[in-house]
PDB file of C-alpha atoms in Angstrom:
ATOM      1  CA  UNK A   1      -3.464  19.656  11.250  1.00  0.00           C
ATOM      2  CA  UNK A   2      -0.283  17.705  11.736  1.00  0.00           C
ATOM      3  CA  UNK A   3      -0.013  13.970  11.802  1.00  0.00           C
ATOM      4  CA  UNK A   4       0.022  13.628  15.567  1.00  0.00           C
ATOM      5  CA  UNK A   5      -3.186  15.635  15.963  1.00  0.00           C
ATOM      6  CA  UNK A   6      -4.763  13.741  13.114  1.00  0.00           C
ATOM      7  CA  UNK A   7      -3.927  10.378  14.654  1.00  0.00           C
ATOM      8  CA  UNK A   8      -5.329  11.455  17.985  1.00  0.00           C
ATOM      9  CA  UNK A   9      -8.517  13.115  16.814  1.00  0.00           C
ATOM     10  CA  UNK A  10      -9.707  11.660  13.546  1.00  0.00           C
ATOM     11  CA  UNK A  11     -12.030   8.738  13.145  1.00  0.00           C
ATOM     12  CA  UNK A  12     -12.511   6.170  10.432  1.00  0.00           C
ATOM     13  CA  UNK A  13     -15.208   8.279   8.766  1.00  0.00           C
ATOM     14  CA  UNK A  14     -12.807  11.253   8.578  1.00  0.00           C
ATOM     15  CA  UNK A  15     -10.229   9.145   6.811  1.00  0.00           C
ATOM     16  CA  UNK A  16     -12.766   8.063   4.235  1.00  0.00           C
ATOM     17  CA  UNK A  17     -13.229   4.676   2.660  1.00  0.00           C
ATOM     18  CA  UNK A  18     -14.787   3.352  -0.532  1.00  0.00           C
ATOM     19  CA  UNK A  19     -18.252   1.796  -0.487  1.00  0.00           C
ATOM     20  CA  UNK A  20     -17.998  -1.955  -0.069  1.00  0.00           C
ATOM     21  CA  UNK A  21     -18.166  -4.456  -2.870  1.00  0.00           C
ATOM     22  CA  UNK A  22     -20.499  -7.149  -1.557  1.00  0.00           C
ATOM     23  CA  UNK A  23     -22.086 -10.457  -2.488  1.00  0.00           C
ATOM     24  CA  UNK A  24     -24.638 -12.746  -0.849  1.00  0.00           C
ATOM     25  CA  UNK A  25     -23.204 -15.803   0.892  1.00  0.00           C
ATOM     26  CA  UNK A  26     -25.006 -18.389  -1.238  1.00  0.00           C
ATOM     27  CA  UNK A  27     -23.462 -17.111  -4.500  1.00  0.00           C
ATOM     28  CA  UNK A  28     -20.702 -19.136  -6.214  1.00  0.00           C
ATOM     29  CA  UNK A  29     -17.027 -18.222  -5.797  1.00  0.00           C
ATOM     30  CA  UNK A  30     -16.885 -17.639  -9.552  1.00  0.00           C
ATOM     31  CA  UNK A  31     -19.335 -14.760  -9.309  1.00  0.00           C
ATOM     32  CA  UNK A  32     -17.492 -13.198  -6.356  1.00  0.00           C
ATOM     33  CA  UNK A  33     -14.206 -13.327  -8.282  1.00  0.00           C
ATOM     34  CA  UNK A  34     -15.795 -11.773 -11.378  1.00  0.00           C
ATOM     35  CA  UNK A  35     -17.192  -8.970  -9.263  1.00  0.00           C
ATOM     36  CA  UNK A  36     -13.798  -8.317  -7.612  1.00  0.00           C
ATOM     37  CA  UNK A  37     -12.153  -8.121 -11.026  1.00  0.00           C
ATOM     38  CA  UNK A  38     -14.769  -5.838 -12.482  1.00  0.00           C
ATOM     39  CA  UNK A  39     -14.720  -3.486  -9.506  1.00  0.00           C
ATOM     40  CA  UNK A  40     -10.921  -3.692  -9.226  1.00  0.00           C
ATOM     41  CA  UNK A  41     -10.837  -4.540  -5.539  1.00  0.00           C
ATOM     42  CA  UNK A  42      -8.758  -6.921  -3.464  1.00  0.00           C
ATOM     43  CA  UNK A  43     -11.570  -7.980  -1.173  1.00  0.00           C
ATOM     44  CA  UNK A  44     -15.296  -8.537  -1.165  1.00  0.00           C
ATOM     45  CA  UNK A  45     -17.669  -8.541   1.807  1.00  0.00           C
ATOM     46  CA  UNK A  46     -19.986 -11.513   2.195  1.00  0.00           C
ATOM     47  CA  UNK A  47     -23.508 -10.750   3.349  1.00  0.00           C
ATOM     48  CA  UNK A  48     -26.459 -12.708   4.644  1.00  0.00           C
ATOM     49  CA  UNK A  49     -29.278 -10.339   3.790  1.00  0.00           C
ATOM     50  CA  UNK A  50     -27.909  -7.063   5.125  1.00  0.00           C
ATOM     51  CA  UNK A  51     -25.599  -8.561   7.734  1.00  0.00           C
ATOM     52  CA  UNK A  52     -21.892  -9.039   7.326  1.00  0.00           C
ATOM     53  CA  UNK A  53     -20.955 -12.701   7.727  1.00  0.00           C
ATOM     54  CA  UNK A  54     -17.524 -12.922   6.136  1.00  0.00           C
ATOM     55  CA  UNK A  55     -14.795 -11.549   3.892  1.00  0.00           C
ATOM     56  CA  UNK A  56     -13.051 -12.996   0.851  1.00  0.00           C
ATOM     57  CA  UNK A  57      -9.723 -11.564  -0.329  1.00  0.00           C
ATOM     58  CA  UNK A  58      -7.088 -12.018  -3.021  1.00  0.00           C
ATOM     59  CA  UNK A  59      -5.126 -13.978  -0.465  1.00  0.00           C
ATOM     60  CA  UNK A  60      -7.993 -16.409   0.017  1.00  0.00           C
ATOM     61  CA  UNK A  61      -8.160 -16.793  -3.749  1.00  0.00           C
ATOM     62  CA  UNK A  62      -4.506 -17.877  -3.794  1.00  0.00           C
ATOM     63  CA  UNK A  63      -4.664 -20.188  -0.826  1.00  0.00           C
ATOM     64  CA  UNK A  64      -8.109 -21.752  -1.166  1.00  0.00           C
ATOM     65  CA  UNK A  65      -9.210 -21.529  -4.783  1.00  0.00           C
ATOM     66  CA  UNK A  66      -6.498 -21.482  -7.444  1.00  0.00           C
ATOM     67  CA  UNK A  67      -5.366 -24.912  -8.515  1.00  0.00           C
ATOM     68  CA  UNK A  68      -7.999 -26.667  -6.450  1.00  0.00           C
ATOM     69  CA  UNK A  69     -10.502 -28.421  -8.611  1.00  0.00           C
ATOM     70  CA  UNK A  70     -14.137 -27.387  -8.448  1.00  0.00           C
ATOM     71  CA  UNK A  71     -13.649 -24.561  -5.978  1.00  0.00           C
ATOM     72  CA  UNK A  72     -14.946 -21.889  -8.364  1.00  0.00           C
ATOM     73  CA  UNK A  73     -18.416 -23.427  -8.189  1.00  0.00           C
ATOM     74  CA  UNK A  74     -18.671 -23.718  -4.402  1.00  0.00           C
ATOM     75  CA  UNK A  75     -20.764 -21.224  -2.455  1.00  0.00           C
ATOM     76  CA  UNK A  76     -18.584 -18.300  -1.347  1.00  0.00           C
ATOM     77  CA  UNK A  77     -19.631 -18.988   2.257  1.00  0.00           C
ATOM     78  CA  UNK A  78     -17.568 -22.177   2.180  1.00  0.00           C
ATOM     79  CA  UNK A  79     -14.317 -20.439   1.297  1.00  0.00           C
ATOM     80  CA  UNK A  80     -14.692 -17.036   2.952  1.00  0.00           C
ATOM     81  CA  UNK A  81     -13.135 -16.050   6.255  1.00  0.00           C
ATOM     82  CA  UNK A  82     -16.126 -15.970   8.605  1.00  0.00           C
ATOM     83  CA  UNK A  83     -16.636 -13.363  11.352  1.00  0.00           C
ATOM     84  CA  UNK A  84     -13.913 -10.981  10.189  1.00  0.00           C
ATOM     85  CA  UNK A  85     -12.353  -8.215  12.265  1.00  0.00           C
ATOM     86  CA  UNK A  86     -14.171  -4.944  11.601  1.00  0.00           C
ATOM     87  CA  UNK A  87     -13.639  -1.205  12.007  1.00  0.00           C
ATOM     88  CA  UNK A  88     -16.400   1.191  13.033  1.00  0.00           C
ATOM     89  CA  UNK A  89     -17.106   4.586  11.528  1.00  0.00           C
ATOM     90  CA  UNK A  90     -16.649   6.388  14.864  1.00  0.00           C
ATOM     91  CA  UNK A  91     -13.491   4.502  15.842  1.00  0.00           C
ATOM     92  CA  UNK A  92     -10.299   6.600  16.209  1.00  0.00           C
ATOM     93  CA  UNK A  93      -7.967   6.010  13.280  1.00  0.00           C
ATOM     94  CA  UNK A  94      -5.035   5.182  15.547  1.00  0.00           C
ATOM     95  CA  UNK A  95      -6.922   2.156  16.877  1.00  0.00           C
ATOM     96  CA  UNK A  96      -7.463   0.929  13.354  1.00  0.00           C
ATOM     97  CA  UNK A  97      -3.815   1.397  12.413  1.00  0.00           C
ATOM     98  CA  UNK A  98      -2.825  -0.602  15.492  1.00  0.00           C
ATOM     99  CA  UNK A  99      -5.176  -3.354  14.452  1.00  0.00           C
ATOM    100  CA  UNK A 100      -3.705  -3.476  10.955  1.00  0.00           C
ATOM    101  CA  UNK A 101      -0.255  -3.863  12.462  1.00  0.00           C
ATOM    102  CA  UNK A 102      -1.173  -6.379  15.139  1.00  0.00           C
ATOM    103  CA  UNK A 103      -3.364  -8.683  13.158  1.00  0.00           C
ATOM    104  CA  UNK A 104      -1.720  -8.382   9.772  1.00  0.00           C
ATOM    105  CA  UNK A 105      -4.808  -8.063   7.613  1.00  0.00           C
ATOM    106  CA  UNK A 106      -4.991  -5.705   4.648  1.00  0.00           C
ATOM    107  CA  UNK A 107      -8.681  -4.849   4.689  1.00  0.00           C
ATOM    108  CA  UNK A 108     -11.220  -4.127   7.392  1.00  0.00           C
ATOM    109  CA  UNK A 109     -14.957  -3.996   6.706  1.00  0.00           C
ATOM    110  CA  UNK A 110     -16.378  -0.759   8.138  1.00  0.00           C
ATOM    111  CA  UNK A 111     -19.641  -0.972  10.072  1.00  0.00           C
ATOM    112  CA  UNK A 112     -21.852   1.992  10.986  1.00  0.00           C
ATOM    113  CA  UNK A 113     -23.648   2.500  14.303  1.00  0.00           C
ATOM    114  CA  UNK A 114     -26.389   0.030  13.422  1.00  0.00           C
ATOM    115  CA  UNK A 115     -23.948  -2.673  12.287  1.00  0.00           C
ATOM    116  CA  UNK A 116     -24.497  -2.162   8.572  1.00  0.00           C
ATOM    117  CA  UNK A 117     -21.432  -2.642   6.351  1.00  0.00           C
ATOM    118  CA  UNK A 118     -20.797   0.760   4.771  1.00  0.00           C
ATOM    119  CA  UNK A 119     -17.280   0.410   3.412  1.00  0.00           C
ATOM    120  CA  UNK A 120     -13.887  -1.244   3.297  1.00  0.00           C
ATOM    121  CA  UNK A 121     -10.791   0.348   4.777  1.00  0.00           C
ATOM    122  CA  UNK A 122      -7.478  -0.830   3.338  1.00  0.00           C
ATOM    123  CA  UNK A 123      -3.892  -0.554   4.546  1.00  0.00           C
ATOM    124  CA  UNK A 124      -3.269   1.410   1.383  1.00  0.00           C
ATOM    125  CA  UNK A 125      -5.905   3.965   2.366  1.00  0.00           C
ATOM    126  CA  UNK A 126      -4.290   4.202   5.810  1.00  0.00           C
ATOM    127  CA  UNK A 127      -0.942   4.961   4.211  1.00  0.00           C
ATOM    128  CA  UNK A 128      -2.676   7.575   2.035  1.00  0.00           C
ATOM    129  CA  UNK A 129      -3.978   9.120   5.225  1.00  0.00           C
ATOM    130  CA  UNK A 130      -0.503   9.235   6.749  1.00  0.00           C
ATOM    131  CA  UNK A 131       0.973  10.724   3.614  1.00  0.00           C
ATOM    132  CA  UNK A 132      -1.837  13.299   3.366  1.00  0.00           C
ATOM    133  CA  UNK A 133      -0.779  14.610   6.729  1.00  0.00           C
ATOM    134  CA  UNK A 134       2.835  14.819   5.793  1.00  0.00           C
ATOM    135  CA  UNK A 135       1.839  16.381   2.507  1.00  0.00           C
ATOM    136  CA  UNK A 136       4.096  19.420   2.704  1.00  0.00           C
ATOM    137  CA  UNK A 137       7.045  17.136   3.143  1.00  0.00           C
ATOM    138  CA  UNK A 138       6.019  14.878   0.294  1.00  0.00           C
ATOM    139  CA  UNK A 139       4.753  17.400  -2.213  1.00  0.00           C
ATOM    140  CA  UNK A 140       7.917  19.463  -1.992  1.00  0.00           C
ATOM    141  CA  UNK A 141      10.142  16.559  -2.878  1.00  0.00           C
ATOM    142  CA  UNK A 142      12.088  16.818  -6.128  1.00  0.00           C
ATOM    143  CA  UNK A 143      11.374  14.080  -8.688  1.00  0.00           C
ATOM    144  CA  UNK A 144      14.517  12.183  -7.779  1.00  0.00           C
ATOM    145  CA  UNK A 145      15.755  11.942  -4.233  1.00  0.00           C
ATOM    146  CA  UNK A 146      19.319  13.112  -4.792  1.00  0.00           C
ATOM    147  CA  UNK A 147      18.525  16.013  -7.066  1.00  0.00           C
ATOM    148  CA  UNK A 148      20.546  19.124  -6.204  1.00  0.00           C
ATOM    149  CA  UNK A 149      20.715  22.221  -8.361  1.00  0.00           C
ATOM    150  CA  UNK A 150      24.215  22.453  -9.777  1.00  0.00           C
ATOM    151  CA  UNK A 151      23.831  25.999 -11.026  1.00  0.00           C
ATOM    152  CA  UNK A 152      21.798  29.030 -10.174  1.00  0.00           C
ATOM    153  CA  UNK A 153      18.295  28.857 -11.651  1.00  0.00           C
ATOM    154  CA  UNK A 154      16.475  31.532 -13.639  1.00  0.00           C
ATOM    155  CA  UNK A 155      17.657  33.686 -16.501  1.00  0.00           C
TER     156      UNK A 155
ATOM    157  CA  UNK B   1      19.143  34.098   5.075  1.00  0.00           C
ATOM    158  CA  UNK B   2      20.577  33.281   1.697  1.00  0.00           C
ATOM    159  CA  UNK B   3      18.598  34.175  -1.396  1.00  0.00           C
ATOM    160  CA  UNK B   4      18.312  30.978  -3.483  1.00  0.00           C
ATOM    161  CA  UNK B   5      18.210  33.004  -6.694  1.00  0.00           C
ATOM    162  CA  UNK B   6      21.228  35.295  -6.372  1.00  0.00           C
ATOM    163  CA  UNK B   7      22.902  34.078  -3.151  1.00  0.00           C
ATOM    164  CA  UNK B   8      22.630  37.517  -1.561  1.00  0.00           C
ATOM    165  CA  UNK B   9      22.694  37.388   2.246  1.00  0.00           C
ATOM    166  CA  UNK B  10      19.411  38.971   3.425  1.00  0.00           C
ATOM    167  CA  UNK B  11      18.329  39.711   6.981  1.00  0.00           C
ATOM    168  CA  UNK B  12      16.237  36.934   8.557  1.00  0.00           C
ATOM    169  CA  UNK B  13      12.533  37.325   7.831  1.00  0.00           C
ATOM    170  CA  UNK B  14      12.877  39.413   4.666  1.00  0.00           C
ATOM    171  CA  UNK B  15       9.936  38.987   2.288  1.00  0.00           C
ATOM    172  CA  UNK B  16      11.858  39.855  -0.841  1.00  0.00           C
ATOM    173  CA  UNK B  17      15.543  39.723  -1.667  1.00  0.00           C
ATOM    174  CA  UNK B  18      17.228  43.105  -1.260  1.00  0.00           C
ATOM    175  CA  UNK B  19      19.464  42.388  -4.206  1.00  0.00           C
ATOM    176  CA  UNK B  20      17.256  40.740  -6.855  1.00  0.00           C
ATOM    177  CA  UNK B  21      13.713  41.383  -5.477  1.00  0.00           C
ATOM    178  CA  UNK B  22      12.736  37.721  -5.704  1.00  0.00           C
ATOM    179  CA  UNK B  23      10.022  36.508  -3.347  1.00  0.00           C
ATOM    180  CA  UNK B  24      11.558  34.881  -0.264  1.00  0.00           C
ATOM    181  CA  UNK B  25       8.401  34.057   1.696  1.00  0.00           C
ATOM    182  CA  UNK B  26       8.575  30.398   0.750  1.00  0.00           C
ATOM    183  CA  UNK B  27      11.882  30.068   2.634  1.00  0.00           C
ATOM    184  CA  UNK B  28      10.213  30.759   5.940  1.00  0.00           C
ATOM    185  CA  UNK B  29       8.715  27.389   6.630  1.00  0.00           C
ATOM    186  CA  UNK B  30       9.854  25.056   3.933  1.00  0.00           C
ATOM    187  CA  UNK B  31      11.319  22.471   6.302  1.00  0.00           C
ATOM    188  CA  UNK B  32       9.633  19.421   7.747  1.00  0.00           C
ATOM    189  CA  UNK B  33       7.292  20.344  10.570  1.00  0.00           C
ATOM    190  CA  UNK B  34       7.280  17.345  12.835  1.00  0.00           C
ATOM    191  CA  UNK B  35       9.533  14.562  14.020  1.00  0.00           C
ATOM    192  CA  UNK B  36       7.718  12.142  11.815  1.00  0.00           C
ATOM    193  CA  UNK B  37       8.113  14.245   8.710  1.00  0.00           C
ATOM    194  CA  UNK B  38      11.797  14.661   9.541  1.00  0.00           C
ATOM    195  CA  UNK B  39      12.253  10.964  10.127  1.00  0.00           C
ATOM    196  CA  UNK B  40      10.682   9.835   6.869  1.00  0.00           C
ATOM    197  CA  UNK B  41      13.031  12.207   5.049  1.00  0.00           C
ATOM    198  CA  UNK B  42      16.139  11.236   7.030  1.00  0.00           C
ATOM    199  CA  UNK B  43      15.661   7.501   7.062  1.00  0.00           C
ATOM    200  CA  UNK B  44      16.514   5.488   3.999  1.00  0.00           C
ATOM    201  CA  UNK B  45      14.778   2.394   2.720  1.00  0.00           C
ATOM    202  CA  UNK B  46      17.818   0.321   3.700  1.00  0.00           C
ATOM    203  CA  UNK B  47      16.863   1.026   7.312  1.00  0.00           C
ATOM    204  CA  UNK B  48      13.558  -0.808   6.835  1.00  0.00           C
ATOM    205  CA  UNK B  49      15.477  -3.984   6.086  1.00  0.00           C
ATOM    206  CA  UNK B  50      13.995  -4.872   2.704  1.00  0.00           C
ATOM    207  CA  UNK B  51      13.004  -8.531   2.736  1.00  0.00           C
ATOM    208  CA  UNK B  52      14.728 -10.943   0.412  1.00  0.00           C
ATOM    209  CA  UNK B  53      12.102 -11.753  -2.193  1.00  0.00           C
ATOM    210  CA  UNK B  54      11.463 -15.046  -3.883  1.00  0.00           C
ATOM    211  CA  UNK B  55      12.853 -14.798  -7.409  1.00  0.00           C
ATOM    212  CA  UNK B  56      11.650 -16.926 -10.281  1.00  0.00           C
ATOM    213  CA  UNK B  57      12.730 -17.224 -13.898  1.00  0.00           C
ATOM    214  CA  UNK B  58      10.461 -15.817 -16.627  1.00  0.00           C
ATOM    215  CA  UNK B  59       9.718 -19.249 -18.066  1.00  0.00           C
ATOM    216  CA  UNK B  60       8.467 -20.910 -14.884  1.00  0.00           C
ATOM    217  CA  UNK B  61       4.812 -21.954 -15.173  1.00  0.00           C
ATOM    218  CA  UNK B  62       1.928 -20.034 -13.650  1.00  0.00           C
ATOM    219  CA  UNK B  63       0.984 -23.145 -11.696  1.00  0.00           C
ATOM    220  CA  UNK B  64       4.410 -23.306 -10.034  1.00  0.00           C
ATOM    221  CA  UNK B  65       4.274 -19.624  -9.120  1.00  0.00           C
ATOM    222  CA  UNK B  66       0.866 -20.024  -7.478  1.00  0.00           C
ATOM    223  CA  UNK B  67       2.275 -22.938  -5.463  1.00  0.00           C
ATOM    224  CA  UNK B  68       5.213 -20.756  -4.394  1.00  0.00           C
ATOM    225  CA  UNK B  69       2.825 -18.019  -3.245  1.00  0.00           C
ATOM    226  CA  UNK B  70       0.793 -20.578  -1.302  1.00  0.00           C
ATOM    227  CA  UNK B  71       3.671 -22.395   0.346  1.00  0.00           C
ATOM    228  CA  UNK B  72       5.775 -19.385   1.277  1.00  0.00           C
ATOM    229  CA  UNK B  73       2.881 -17.283   2.551  1.00  0.00           C
ATOM    230  CA  UNK B  74       3.928 -14.392   0.366  1.00  0.00           C
ATOM    231  CA  UNK B  75       2.025 -11.890  -1.735  1.00  0.00           C
ATOM    232  CA  UNK B  76       4.360 -11.556  -4.689  1.00  0.00           C
ATOM    233  CA  UNK B  77       7.362 -12.991  -6.495  1.00  0.00           C
ATOM    234  CA  UNK B  78       9.920 -11.121  -8.556  1.00  0.00           C
ATOM    235  CA  UNK B  79      10.684 -12.382 -12.029  1.00  0.00           C
ATOM    236  CA  UNK B  80      14.216 -12.275 -13.442  1.00  0.00           C
ATOM    237  CA  UNK B  81      17.536 -12.222 -11.609  1.00  0.00           C
ATOM    238  CA  UNK B  82      18.937  -9.935  -8.921  1.00  0.00           C
ATOM    239  CA  UNK B  83      20.875  -8.096 -11.653  1.00  0.00           C
ATOM    240  CA  UNK B  84      17.845  -7.604 -13.781  1.00  0.00           C
ATOM    241  CA  UNK B  85      14.270  -7.693 -12.592  1.00  0.00           C
ATOM    242  CA  UNK B  86      11.959  -8.092 -15.554  1.00  0.00           C
ATOM    243  CA  UNK B  87       8.665  -8.312 -13.727  1.00  0.00           C
ATOM    244  CA  UNK B  88       6.636  -8.830 -10.617  1.00  0.00           C
ATOM    245  CA  UNK B  89       3.722 -11.202 -10.118  1.00  0.00           C
ATOM    246  CA  UNK B  90       1.389 -10.353  -7.274  1.00  0.00           C
ATOM    247  CA  UNK B  91      -1.900 -11.523  -5.870  1.00  0.00           C
ATOM    248  CA  UNK B  92      -3.591  -8.812  -7.896  1.00  0.00           C
ATOM    249  CA  UNK B  93      -2.155 -10.239 -11.100  1.00  0.00           C
ATOM    250  CA  UNK B  94      -3.458 -13.638 -10.018  1.00  0.00           C
ATOM    251  CA  UNK B  95      -6.938 -12.218  -9.517  1.00  0.00           C
ATOM    252  CA  UNK B  96      -7.008 -10.276 -12.771  1.00  0.00           C
ATOM    253  CA  UNK B  97      -5.265 -12.642 -15.139  1.00  0.00           C
ATOM    254  CA  UNK B  98      -5.429 -16.149 -13.716  1.00  0.00           C
ATOM    255  CA  UNK B  99      -8.626 -16.557 -11.720  1.00  0.00           C
ATOM    256  CA  UNK B 100     -11.437 -18.108 -13.726  1.00  0.00           C
ATOM    257  CA  UNK B 101      -9.154 -19.710 -16.315  1.00  0.00           C
ATOM    258  CA  UNK B 102      -6.607 -21.448 -14.179  1.00  0.00           C
ATOM    259  CA  UNK B 103      -6.645 -24.700 -16.121  1.00  0.00           C
ATOM    260  CA  UNK B 104      -5.923 -22.911 -19.382  1.00  0.00           C
ATOM    261  CA  UNK B 105      -3.098 -20.694 -18.112  1.00  0.00           C
ATOM    262  CA  UNK B 106      -1.493 -23.034 -15.526  1.00  0.00           C
ATOM    263  CA  UNK B 107       1.179 -24.477 -17.891  1.00  0.00           C
ATOM    264  CA  UNK B 108       2.002 -21.135 -19.536  1.00  0.00           C
ATOM    265  CA  UNK B 109       5.119 -19.111 -18.609  1.00  0.00           C
ATOM    266  CA  UNK B 110       4.712 -16.493 -15.894  1.00  0.00           C
ATOM    267  CA  UNK B 111       6.253 -13.857 -18.176  1.00  0.00           C
ATOM    268  CA  UNK B 112       2.923 -13.619 -20.017  1.00  0.00           C
ATOM    269  CA  UNK B 113       1.017 -12.729 -16.872  1.00  0.00           C
ATOM    270  CA  UNK B 114       3.441 -10.720 -14.751  1.00  0.00           C
ATOM    271  CA  UNK B 115       3.530  -6.935 -14.516  1.00  0.00           C
ATOM    272  CA  UNK B 116       6.583  -6.029 -16.595  1.00  0.00           C
ATOM    273  CA  UNK B 117       9.356  -3.666 -15.508  1.00  0.00           C
ATOM    274  CA  UNK B 118       8.042  -2.746 -12.057  1.00  0.00           C
ATOM    275  CA  UNK B 119       9.026   0.530 -10.413  1.00  0.00           C
ATOM    276  CA  UNK B 120      11.978   0.162  -8.054  1.00  0.00           C
ATOM    277  CA  UNK B 121      13.802   2.520  -5.715  1.00  0.00           C
ATOM    278  CA  UNK B 122      17.422   2.791  -4.585  1.00  0.00           C
ATOM    279  CA  UNK B 123      18.205   1.697  -1.023  1.00  0.00           C
ATOM    280  CA  UNK B 124      19.421   5.218  -0.205  1.00  0.00           C
ATOM    281  CA  UNK B 125      16.070   6.761  -1.092  1.00  0.00           C
ATOM    282  CA  UNK B 126      14.260   8.355   1.858  1.00  0.00           C
ATOM    283  CA  UNK B 127      11.169   6.555   3.101  1.00  0.00           C
ATOM    284  CA  UNK B 128       9.052   9.583   2.155  1.00  0.00           C
ATOM    285  CA  UNK B 129       9.619   8.780  -1.509  1.00  0.00           C
ATOM    286  CA  UNK B 130       8.476   5.221  -1.141  1.00  0.00           C
ATOM    287  CA  UNK B 131       5.305   6.298   0.658  1.00  0.00           C
ATOM    288  CA  UNK B 132       4.589   8.726  -2.134  1.00  0.00           C
ATOM    289  CA  UNK B 133       5.377   6.177  -4.821  1.00  0.00           C
ATOM    290  CA  UNK B 134       3.108   3.559  -3.282  1.00  0.00           C
ATOM    291  CA  UNK B 135       0.261   6.027  -2.730  1.00  0.00           C
ATOM    292  CA  UNK B 136       0.398   7.440  -6.220  1.00  0.00           C
ATOM    293  CA  UNK B 137       1.100   4.203  -8.051  1.00  0.00           C
ATOM    294  CA  UNK B 138      -1.188   2.019  -5.918  1.00  0.00           C
ATOM    295  CA  UNK B 139       1.588  -0.497  -5.284  1.00  0.00           C
ATOM    296  CA  UNK B 140       1.717  -2.787  -2.326  1.00  0.00           C
ATOM    297  CA  UNK B 141       5.301  -3.900  -2.927  1.00  0.00           C
ATOM    298  CA  UNK B 142       8.368  -2.044  -4.184  1.00  0.00           C
ATOM    299  CA  UNK B 143      11.659  -3.672  -5.158  1.00  0.00           C
ATOM    300  CA  UNK B 144      14.650  -1.949  -3.543  1.00  0.00           C
ATOM    301  CA  UNK B 145      17.960  -1.903  -5.388  1.00  0.00           C
ATOM    302  CA  UNK B 146      21.468  -0.866  -4.446  1.00  0.00           C
ATOM    303  CA  UNK B 147      23.787   0.169  -7.283  1.00  0.00           C
ATOM    304  CA  UNK B 148      21.387  -1.467  -9.694  1.00  0.00           C
ATOM    305  CA  UNK B 149      21.359  -4.798  -7.852  1.00  0.00           C
ATOM    306  CA  UNK B 150      18.298  -6.059  -6.035  1.00  0.00           C
ATOM    307  CA  UNK B 151      18.436  -5.716  -2.231  1.00  0.00           C
ATOM    308  CA  UNK B 152      14.931  -6.766  -1.339  1.00  0.00           C
ATOM    309  CA  UNK B 153      11.300  -5.770  -1.342  1.00  0.00           C
ATOM    310  CA  UNK B 154       9.451  -3.384   0.944  1.00  0.00           C
ATOM    311  CA  UNK B 155       5.733  -3.447   1.520  1.00  0.00           C
ATOM    312  CA  UNK B 156       3.117  -1.006   2.686  1.00  0.00           C
ATOM    313  CA  UNK B 157       3.106  -2.874   5.971  1.00  0.00           C
ATOM    314  CA  UNK B 158       6.810  -2.049   6.488  1.00  0.00           C
ATOM    315  CA  UNK B 159       5.888   1.637   6.213  1.00  0.00           C
ATOM    316  CA  UNK B 160       3.176   1.355   8.837  1.00  0.00           C
ATOM    317  CA  UNK B 161       5.559  -0.529  11.077  1.00  0.00           C
ATOM    318  CA  UNK B 162       8.193   2.159  10.728  1.00  0.00           C
ATOM    319  CA  UNK B 163       5.719   4.963  11.421  1.00  0.00           C
ATOM    320  CA  UNK B 164       4.377   3.174  14.464  1.00  0.00           C
ATOM    321  CA  UNK B 165       7.907   2.773  15.802  1.00  0.00           C
ATOM    322  CA  UNK B 166       8.180   6.575  15.650  1.00  0.00           C
ATOM    323  CA  UNK B 167       4.913   7.102  17.493  1.00  0.00           C
ATOM    324  CA  UNK B 168       4.681   4.048  19.746  1.00  0.00           C
ATOM    325  CA  UNK B 169       2.365   5.847  22.176  1.00  0.00           C
ATOM    326  CA  UNK B 170      -0.102   6.479  19.364  1.00  0.00           C
ATOM    327  CA  UNK B 171       0.083   3.398  17.221  1.00  0.00           C
ATOM    328  CA  UNK B 172       0.652   0.364  19.357  1.00  0.00           C
ATOM    329  CA  UNK B 173       2.096  -2.465  17.378  1.00  0.00           C
ATOM    330  CA  UNK B 174       1.747  -5.063  20.112  1.00  0.00           C
TER     331      UNK B 174
END
């Protein structure tokens, strides 16, 4: 399948996404940050029971937490971004790419058909997807871009 | 078609070289297959217009760097000078190394917390390489140099923007 076909036909669930890292909204920021570090992710989904209520990212850490006294002990619900944009498992991937470009976010929580958060789709994953479908082009690249054989190979 | 092993001119479509018997099947379709594949090979990073990054010196304090990230709405700073980049400090570094002990590390020099000697690419490098580099290395930002001097930084978002400009009917940027 080439890239054009893939963009037209594939959905978010085809592209694949990691399971979400989540935390309940009444937990302290400190615990959310520890969990992000341990799981090596740039964003965490904030839940109320099983429902998605917000998102907290590395960016939010920079702008709302670091250097501001006492913020690590606040409830994460006070510093999260509430009602985030989402992607849906059956949504065409091209719609999601457009959304990334238009709105400028780096992560989208993925919801399934009954509104449960089932994953997080990142810009990085989207670029993986694009490069997967140009794989012949990429995998056949020499290790440096201007590498040309100067003599006949073999022996 | 020319045999890459012995330079013998074979008839088009030959499976093996008539002169040296090497396998020639890989020559059949080794080129890029679509406009997009062609364009990411033909277009250099310079074309993306690498953004001028904020540069800081290695001995600036962590606290000052965090303020720079906040005030400039940026995700990373480069450490060093345009002749010699010694490190990069990104939001991820802030999460992993600063969060949770801000008070303790705030006055310390950024050089202790940055990622040292980041990968960089020459401005003439095709975009395909940068996509590969970012996918494999899990980078969000790549410094771009020209003749060893820093030109700017490109981000994953720049890649998406470029690709969408090639397929505007598929990926609508506005």
